[in-house]
Amino acid sequence: MNIREATKEDWDLIWPIFHEIAKAGDTYAYEMDATKAKAEKIWLEIPRKTFVFEENKKILGSYYLKTNQASPGKHV
């Protein structure tokens, strides 16, 4: 098991995980029909840092850290 910072090269392996969760529309508030390019921006470019969980060189999950919401959402 290894947790490391994600790279752009990881995106093709992260995308199927993101897409499956987003298209279900019942867990996270991402567009259910987000394109691969838009999802990459959401997942790799906007956050402060993105990480992957991998085992035997296979990515099993991913998460990111970002700044809290601003204004009325700053408590979140």
Backbone as a ProteinNet text record, in pm:
[ID]
protein_1_A
[PRIMARY]
MNIREATKEDWDLIWPIFHEIAKAGDTYAYEMDATKAKAEKIWLEIPRKTFVFEENKKILGSYYLKTNQASPGKHV
[TERTIARY]
85.6	0	89.9	51	128.4	33.4	53.9	-18	86.9	60.6	156	80.8	152.7	93.2	67.9	-49.3	-86.9	-10.3	8.5	70.4	-26.5	1.4	-81.8	-85.3	22.8	29.9	-66.7	-111.6	-205.9	-350.1	-378	-516.3	-591.9	-529.7	-599.2	-642.6	-575.6	-614	-712.4	-709.9	-803.8	-940.5	-941.9	-1064.1	-1174.4	-1149.3	-1258.6	-1321.9	-1241.6	-1294.6	-1383.2	-1330.1	-1406.4	-1536.4	-1526.8	-1641.8	-1752.8	-1715.7	-1815.8	-1890.7	-1818.7	-1881.5	-1965.8	-1911	-1984.1	-2110.9	-2104.7	-2222.5	-2335.6	-2305.2	-2409.6	-2492.8	-2428.5	-2499.7	-2558.6	-2515.7	-2578.6	-2482.9	-2358	-2262	-2198.9	-2144.9	-2074.5	-2146.1	-2123.3	-2191.2	-2110.4	-2069.4	-2002.9	-2105.1	-2082.5	-2171.4	-2167.9	-2285	-2292.8	-2237.9	-2238.8	-2188.2	-2059.4	-1982.1	-1856.9	-1765.7	-1706.5	-1613.2	-1483	-1404.9	-1276.3	-1187.2	-1187	-1103.8	-1150.2	-1281.1	-1333.3	-1306.4	-1323.9	-1299.4	-1151.8	-1063.1	-920.4	-890	-951.9	-931.6	-983.1	-1102.6	-1162	-1073.1	-1017.7	-948.9	-799.2	-734.9	-588.8	-540.1	-617.4	-566.2	-616.2	-741.1	-798.2	-752.5	-749.6	-710.6	-565.7	-535.9	-397.7	-308	-355.6	-280.1	-378.2	-341.5	-421.2	-331.6	-390.8	-316.2	-383.5	-306.1	-359.9	-320.4	-405.1	-377.7	-354.1	-238.5	-208.6	-156.3	-178.8	-128.2	-87.4	32.4	85.9	78.2	108.1	110	-27.8	-133.6	-269.8	-334	-390.7	-455.7	-594.2	-615.6	-742.1	-832.4	-775.5	-854.6	-773.6	-842.7	-778.4	-855.6	-784.9	-849.7	-768.8	-830.1	-756	-779.4	-690	-699.9	-717.6	-810.2	-833.8	-865	-859.7	-894.3	-1043.3	-1080.5	-1221.9	-1299.3	-1429.7	-1516.9	-1500.9	-1534.3	-1527.3	-1663.3	-1665.4	-1787	-1877.9	-2009.4	-2097.9	-2059.8	-1981.3	-1942.1	-1809.4	-1752.2	-1617.8	-1608.7	-1722.1	-1721.4	-1709.2	-1720.5	-1716.8	-1574
-117.3	0	123.2	221.7	344	461.6	568.1	693.6	794.3	857.3	954.5	1064.9	1173.6	1284.1	1240.2	1275.3	1240.5	1327	1272.2	1345.9	1347.7	1431.6	1435.8	1299	1225.5	1093.4	993.7	1021	932.6	950.5	1059.8	1093.7	982.9	917.9	812	697.7	680	576.3	627.5	757.8	817.9	838.5	876.3	909.4	803.9	675.3	577.4	576.9	599.2	604.3	727.4	842.9	968	956.3	909.2	903.2	814	700.1	608.7	671	740.1	802.9	923.1	1007.4	1127.4	1092.5	994.9	963.2	903.9	844.7	791.5	905.5	1018	1136	1127.5	1031.9	1017.6	1037	1070.7	1086	1224.4	1268.3	1395.9	1490.5	1618.5	1719.7	1757.9	1658.5	1682.9	1663.5	1731.6	1712.6	1565.4	1506.7	1365	1336.1	1435.6	1415.7	1495.8	1518.4	1593.7	1524.5	1604.3	1548.1	1510.5	1429.6	1388.3	1510.4	1605.1	1725.5	1813.3	1831.3	1913.7	1846.5	1716.4	1642.9	1651.6	1648.5	1660.6	1794.5	1898.9	2031.4	2032.5	1976.3	1970.5	1890.9	1781.1	1686.6	1711.9	1762.3	1778.2	1922.6	2015.2	2151	2247.4	2236.1	2332	2305.3	2180.9	2155.7	2194.8	2212.5	2241.7	2121.2	2003.6	1879.8	1765.7	1674.3	1554.5	1434.1	1331.4	1211.2	1089	982.9	853.9	748.2	647.9	528.8	418.5	355.5	252	126.6	17.1	-110.8	-190.2	-244.9	-317.6	-234.2	-105.3	-9.7	12.8	-25.1	0.7	104.1	209.5	312.8	263.7	260.6	212.2	325.3	443.2	555.8	683.9	795.2	925.6	1024.9	1125.4	1233.5	1360.1	1473.2	1598.2	1683.7	1779.3	1877.9	2013.5	2091	2223.5	2321.3	2447.2	2552	2545.1	2579	2581.4	2677.7	2661.3	2752.2	2894.2	2991.4	3131.2	3178.8	3292.5	3362.2	3272.3	3261	3183.7	3034.7	2986.2	2846.1	2821.8	2926.2	2912.8	2816.9	2781.2	2685.1	2541.2	2521.5	2387.3	2350.9
0	0	0	-81.5	-92.1	-115.2	-40.1	-62.5	-105	-219.9	-273.3	-345.3	-369.6	-444.1	-588.3	-638.2	-775.6	-874.5	-994.2	-1103.7	-1221.8	-1318.9	-1440	-1508.3	-1497.9	-1560.9	-1495.9	-1374.5	-1304.8	-1352.6	-1422.8	-1453	-1527.3	-1621.6	-1696.5	-1605.2	-1491.8	-1396.6	-1290.8	-1265	-1170	-1236	-1363.6	-1436	-1422	-1442	-1430	-1290.8	-1187.7	-1051	-1035.6	-1074.5	-1066.4	-1145.8	-1268.3	-1358.4	-1302.3	-1250.1	-1194.7	-1077.4	-991.5	-875.3	-917.7	-1006.5	-1049	-1125.7	-1215.6	-1297.4	-1214.4	-1099.6	-1012.3	-952.8	-925.9	-879.4	-740.2	-660.6	-528.4	-410.9	-439.2	-330	-327.2	-438.9	-446	-541.1	-522.2	-602.5	-726.5	-802.5	-929.8	-1041.1	-1152.7	-1267.1	-1307.6	-1323.2	-1356.2	-1495.3	-1582.8	-1718.5	-1743.3	-1638.7	-1652.6	-1753.1	-1840.1	-1937.4	-1866.3	-1931.4	-1875.2	-1850.9	-1945.5	-1932.3	-1816.3	-1802.8	-1693.2	-1559	-1553.8	-1429.4	-1389.8	-1487.7	-1457.2	-1392.2	-1442.4	-1382.1	-1238.7	-1217.3	-1083.5	-987.9	-1036	-947.7	-934.3	-1039.2	-1033.4	-1033.6	-1091.8	-1106.2	-999.2	-958.4	-862.7	-718.4	-674.3	-534.2	-506.4	-377.5	-339.1	-364.1	-327.5	-349.8	-370.7	-459.3	-484.7	-459.8	-399.7	-365.4	-424.8	-439.9	-482.8	-381.6	-371.9	-293.5	-393.9	-387.1	-485.3	-416.7	-483.7	-437	-559.7	-557	-671.7	-800	-787.1	-899.2	-962.4	-892.3	-939.4	-847.5	-905.9	-826.9	-785.1	-653.9	-598.3	-550.7	-530.1	-483.4	-491	-469.7	-477.3	-391.4	-343.8	-269.1	-288.4	-254.3	-264.1	-141.2	-121.5	-14.9	-81	-27.5	-83.5	28.5	-4.5	89.4	119.8	243.2	279.3	190.3	188.2	115.2	170	90.4	133.4	183.5	246.5	290.9	374.1	340.6	426	435.8	343.2	346.6	417.8	478.7	535.1	653.7	710.4	821.1	771.4	641.1	582.8	544.3
[MASK]
++++++++++++++++++++++++++++++++++++++++++++++++++++++++++++++++++++++++++++

